[in-house]
Short mmCIF file of C-alpha atoms in Angstrom, two decimals:
data_model
loop_
_atom_site.label_atom_id
_atom_site.label_comp_id
_atom_site.label_asym_id
_atom_site.label_seq_id
_atom_site.Cartn_x
_atom_site.Cartn_y
_atom_site.Cartn_z
CA MET A 233 -0.20 -0.07 -0.07
CA TRP A 234 1.24 3.43 -1.01
CA VAL A 235 0.33 6.43 1.05
CA ASP A 236 0.13 10.03 -0.66
CA ILE A 237 0.29 12.50 2.17
CA ASN A 238 -0.91 15.55 0.20
CA VAL A 239 -3.64 15.66 -2.34
CA HIS A 240 -5.72 18.98 -3.08
CA LEU A 241 -8.76 16.87 -4.05
CA GLU A 242 -11.09 20.05 -4.67
CA LEU A 243 -8.50 21.26 -7.22
CA MET A 244 -8.66 18.11 -9.37
CA PRO A 245 -10.20 18.23 -12.68
CA THR A 246 -11.92 14.88 -12.54
CA PRO A 247 -14.62 14.15 -9.84
CA SER A 248 -13.57 12.96 -6.68
CA VAL A 249 -15.13 9.34 -7.07
CA SER A 250 -12.90 8.98 -10.09
CA VAL A 251 -9.70 10.17 -8.31
CA ASN A 252 -10.58 7.60 -5.30
CA GLN A 253 -11.27 4.78 -7.77
CA ALA A 254 -7.82 5.55 -10.03
CA ALA A 255 -5.98 5.77 -6.72
CA ALA A 256 -7.57 2.47 -5.45
CA ALA A 257 -6.65 0.60 -8.78
CA VAL A 258 -2.91 1.22 -7.90
CA ALA A 259 -3.16 0.60 -4.15
CA VAL A 260 -2.56 4.26 -3.14
CA LYS A 261 -4.50 5.96 -0.10
CA PHE A 262 -4.22 9.45 -0.07
CA ILE A 263 -4.75 12.34 2.57
CA ALA A 264 -6.99 15.08 1.17
CA THR A 265 -5.36 18.51 2.46
CA GLY A 266 -8.02 21.55 2.65
CA THR A 267 -6.23 25.10 2.55
CA ASP A 268 -9.24 27.26 2.54
CA PRO A 269 -12.23 27.36 5.06
CA ASP A 270 -14.54 27.26 1.96
CA GLN A 271 -13.32 23.90 1.11
CA TRP A 272 -13.28 21.90 4.51
CA ASP A 273 -16.83 20.71 4.50
CA TRP A 274 -16.89 19.72 0.86
CA LEU A 275 -13.87 17.19 1.88
CA ILE A 276 -15.48 15.43 4.68
CA ASP A 277 -17.51 12.86 2.76
CA ARG A 278 -15.13 12.33 -0.21
CA THR A 279 -12.07 10.54 1.67
CA PRO A 280 -11.63 9.06 5.25
CA TYR A 281 -8.24 10.87 5.61
CA LEU A 282 -8.43 14.60 5.81
CA ALA A 283 -6.32 17.53 6.91
CA PHE A 284 -7.71 20.96 7.41
CA GLY A 285 -5.52 24.34 7.63
CA LEU A 286 -5.28 27.86 6.43
CA HIS A 287 -2.81 27.96 3.40
CA PRO A 288 -0.46 31.22 3.63
CA ARG A 289 -2.16 32.03 0.24
CA TYR A 290 -5.22 32.78 2.48
CA ALA A 291 -3.68 34.21 5.35
CA VAL A 292 -5.68 37.42 5.00
CA GLN A 293 -8.95 35.60 5.63
CA THR A 294 -11.25 37.83 7.65
CA SER A 295 -13.87 35.24 8.72
CA ASP A 296 -13.66 33.65 12.15
CA TRP A 297 -11.41 30.81 10.68
CA MET A 298 -9.70 29.92 13.76
CA SER A 299 -12.52 28.87 15.51
CA LEU A 300 -13.90 27.20 12.48
CA LEU A 301 -10.58 25.23 12.11
CA GLU A 302 -10.79 24.08 15.80
CA CYS A 303 -14.10 22.89 15.16
CA TYR A 304 -13.39 20.86 12.17
CA LEU A 305 -10.30 19.24 13.90
CA ARG A 306 -12.29 18.24 16.95
CA GLU A 307 -15.36 17.02 15.00
CA ASN A 308 -12.89 14.88 12.88
CA PRO A 309 -10.58 13.55 15.77
CA ARG A 310 -8.12 11.68 13.27
CA SER A 311 -7.55 14.66 11.02
CA ALA A 312 -4.11 16.41 10.67
CA VAL A 313 -3.46 20.12 10.16
CA GLY A 314 -2.67 21.45 6.80
CA GLU A 315 -1.40 22.61 4.49
CA ILE A 316 -0.18 25.54 6.49
CA GLY A 317 3.17 27.25 6.54
CA PHE A 318 5.13 30.28 4.91
CA ASP A 319 5.40 31.46 1.59
CA PHE A 320 7.67 34.30 0.99
CA ARG A 321 7.14 34.86 -2.67
CA PRO A 322 6.25 38.47 -3.49
CA GLN A 323 2.67 37.90 -4.54
CA MET A 324 1.65 36.38 -1.23
CA PRO A 325 0.33 38.13 1.79
CA ALA A 326 2.73 39.94 4.14
CA ARG A 327 5.07 38.02 6.32
CA GLU A 328 3.77 39.46 9.58
CA VAL A 329 0.41 38.27 8.52
CA GLN A 330 1.66 34.76 7.53
CA GLN A 331 3.41 34.45 10.82
CA VAL A 332 0.56 35.24 12.97
CA VAL A 333 -1.82 32.76 11.16
CA PHE A 334 0.99 29.98 11.10
CA GLU A 335 1.87 30.14 14.55
CA ARG A 336 -1.77 30.06 15.57
CA GLN A 337 -2.46 26.88 13.98
CA LEU A 338 0.70 25.21 15.31
CA SER A 339 -0.40 25.99 18.64
CA LEU A 340 -3.77 24.50 17.96
CA ALA A 341 -2.02 21.58 16.43
CA LYS A 342 0.16 21.11 19.55
CA GLU A 343 -2.80 21.40 21.67
CA LEU A 344 -4.86 18.83 20.06
CA ASP A 345 -1.88 16.66 19.26
CA ARG A 346 -2.18 16.71 15.47
CA PRO A 347 0.39 16.34 12.73
CA VAL A 348 0.81 19.03 10.69
CA ILE A 349 1.78 19.14 6.79
CA ILE A 350 3.86 22.20 6.28
CA HIS A 351 4.25 24.37 3.16
CA ALA A 352 7.64 25.97 3.14
CA VAL A 353 8.68 28.31 -0.11
CA ARG A 354 11.54 30.47 0.48
CA SER A 355 11.13 30.48 3.94
CA HIS A 356 12.77 27.47 5.69
CA SER A 357 14.60 29.60 8.30
CA ALA A 358 11.41 31.16 9.30
CA VAL A 359 9.55 27.81 9.44
CA ILE A 360 12.43 26.29 11.77
CA LEU A 361 11.99 29.31 13.94
CA ALA A 362 8.30 29.16 14.28
CA LEU A 363 8.51 25.30 15.04
CA LYS A 364 10.92 26.18 17.73
CA ARG A 365 8.94 28.84 19.33
CA VAL A 366 5.83 26.70 19.45
CA GLY A 367 7.58 23.55 20.43
CA LEU A 368 6.14 21.28 17.88
CA SER A 369 7.67 18.17 16.63
CA ARG A 370 4.97 16.14 14.82
CA PHE A 371 5.30 17.45 11.33
CA VAL A 372 6.21 16.74 7.71
CA ILE A 373 7.71 19.37 5.27
CA HIS A 374 5.71 18.66 2.05
CA ALA A 375 7.63 18.30 -1.40
CA PHE A 376 11.03 19.08 0.41
CA SER A 377 13.33 20.67 -1.81
CA GLY A 378 15.95 22.42 0.53
CA SER A 379 19.60 21.75 1.55
CA GLU A 380 21.10 18.79 3.58
CA ASN A 381 21.65 21.46 6.35
CA ILE A 382 18.05 22.43 6.37
CA ALA A 383 16.98 19.04 6.25
CA ALA A 384 19.37 18.18 9.37
CA ASP A 385 17.42 21.03 11.25
CA TYR A 386 13.89 19.66 10.63
CA LEU A 387 15.19 15.96 11.20
CA ALA A 388 16.65 17.00 14.51
CA MET A 389 13.41 18.36 15.78
CA GLY A 390 11.67 15.16 14.97
CA GLY A 391 10.19 16.08 11.68
CA TYR A 392 9.61 14.08 8.39
CA LEU A 393 10.47 15.17 4.89
CA SER A 394 8.20 14.33 1.90
CA ALA A 395 9.52 13.33 -1.66
CA GLY A 396 7.30 14.29 -4.49
CA GLY A 397 7.24 14.60 -8.64
CA LEU A 398 9.79 17.16 -8.66
CA LEU A 399 12.41 14.35 -7.92
CA THR A 400 11.70 12.58 -11.11
CA ARG A 401 12.58 15.31 -13.44
CA THR A 402 15.82 16.01 -15.27
CA PRO A 403 18.21 17.65 -14.53
CA ARG A 404 17.96 15.89 -11.19
CA PRO A 405 17.24 18.07 -8.27
CA LYS A 406 20.02 18.85 -5.60
CA ALA A 407 17.40 17.76 -3.00
CA LEU A 408 17.80 14.21 -4.17
CA GLN A 409 20.92 13.81 -2.21
CA VAL A 410 18.86 14.65 0.93
CA PHE A 411 16.53 11.65 0.48
CA ARG A 412 19.49 9.41 -0.26
CA SER A 413 21.18 10.29 3.06
CA MET A 414 18.23 10.94 5.50
CA PRO A 415 17.20 8.48 7.96
CA ARG A 416 14.62 6.34 5.98
CA ASN A 417 12.13 6.21 8.79
CA ARG A 418 11.44 9.79 8.31
CA LEU A 419 10.73 9.59 4.68
CA LEU A 420 7.10 10.20 3.43
CA LEU A 421 5.88 10.38 -0.27
CA GLU A 422 3.24 12.64 -2.04
CA THR A 423 2.07 13.88 -5.39
CA ASP A 424 0.73 17.22 -4.33
CA ALA A 425 -1.90 16.57 -6.93
CA PRO A 426 -2.80 18.40 -9.11
CA ASP A 427 0.50 20.35 -8.99
CA LEU A 428 3.94 19.22 -9.12
CA PRO A 429 3.53 16.35 -11.83
CA PRO A 430 6.08 13.70 -12.36
CA ALA A 431 8.23 13.74 -15.20
CA GLY A 432 6.18 13.39 -18.58
CA MET A 433 2.90 14.25 -16.98
CA ASP A 434 1.00 17.52 -17.49
CA GLN A 435 -0.55 17.42 -14.08
CA SER A 436 -0.30 15.11 -10.90
CA SER A 437 -2.70 12.83 -9.70
CA PRO A 438 -2.62 10.24 -6.60
CA GLU A 439 -2.75 7.32 -8.80
CA TYR A 440 0.86 8.45 -10.15
CA LEU A 441 2.40 8.17 -6.79
CA PRO A 442 3.85 4.53 -7.57
CA ILE A 443 5.73 6.32 -10.50
CA ILE A 444 7.28 8.67 -8.01
CA GLY A 445 8.07 5.92 -5.41
CA GLN A 446 9.49 3.65 -8.28
CA SER A 447 11.91 6.57 -9.37
CA LEU A 448 12.92 7.31 -5.94
CA ALA A 449 13.76 3.64 -5.10
CA LEU A 450 16.25 3.47 -8.06
CA ASP A 451 18.08 6.41 -6.60
CA LEU A 452 17.97 4.91 -3.01
CA GLN A 453 19.11 1.56 -4.29
CA ILE A 454 16.40 -0.37 -2.78
CA SER A 455 13.52 -2.02 -4.37
CA SER A 456 10.08 -0.38 -5.06
CA SER A 457 8.27 -2.88 -2.49
CA ALA A 458 10.68 -1.96 -0.07
CA LEU A 459 10.18 1.92 -0.42
CA GLU A 460 6.34 1.18 -0.34
CA GLN A 461 6.72 -0.50 2.80
CA LEU A 462 8.67 1.71 4.84
CA SER A 463 6.89 4.89 3.54
CA TYR A 464 3.66 3.39 4.45
CA ALA A 465 5.03 2.52 8.11
CA ASN A 466 6.33 5.99 8.35
CA ALA A 467 2.78 7.66 7.21
CA CYS A 468 0.94 5.18 9.84
CA ALA A 469 3.41 6.43 12.38
CA LEU A 470 3.28 10.22 11.79
CA PHE A 471 -0.57 10.35 11.10
CA ASP A 472 -1.46 7.66 13.59
CA TYR A 473 -3.67 5.99 10.88
CA ASP A 474 -4.11 2.29 9.86
CA PHE A 475 -4.46 3.18 6.13
CA VAL A 476 -5.48 -0.39 5.35
CA GLN A 477 -8.72 0.01 7.06
#
């Protein structure tokens, strides 16, 4: 069983039923991550594995999103928090606004003992500082593309790193060395569907996770089935799910 830890089901161009069927056909279970309060309710009946969070893109949200987030997390006691984090590209909300939103969600995740799926774009140092301020260690950095030094900081805090479709592309990304050398009990997989497709694909989908896994397994010099098993065990450990059920 493969586990895709980050799928944006509401953004997929095909109906959720079709996405679920295609994933099941290749033995993939996935976590649907809600990034906007307007999407959270829609996700609930479409997959058993859920995450709720306010993405940095929506950090200027003016509604009472925090109370709503806490409500969704408490009503769905196995859900994770995500996708949340920092995105310091120019078109995104001000850093000060993002920081308040991110750290409030980290604090809630710590209070409820929920795993966190973290978005970190041009912001690894700030993410690390925020995690240290809150004292949270149950997290994964999605689609990790940073340096070995940054990876070491996350791993030292107890975090996981997730590998995605970018690792299949040519030229091979520098982050591939991180996944070759990191502890294998901290490695997770994702498609970030419909974004970050593997090489040769126009868009991503959870049914492509085995392609990503097979590519990474070659780089790690292990069998695809070994990577499937270890990444499954890691996902179960972080998210406290039995994905077979």
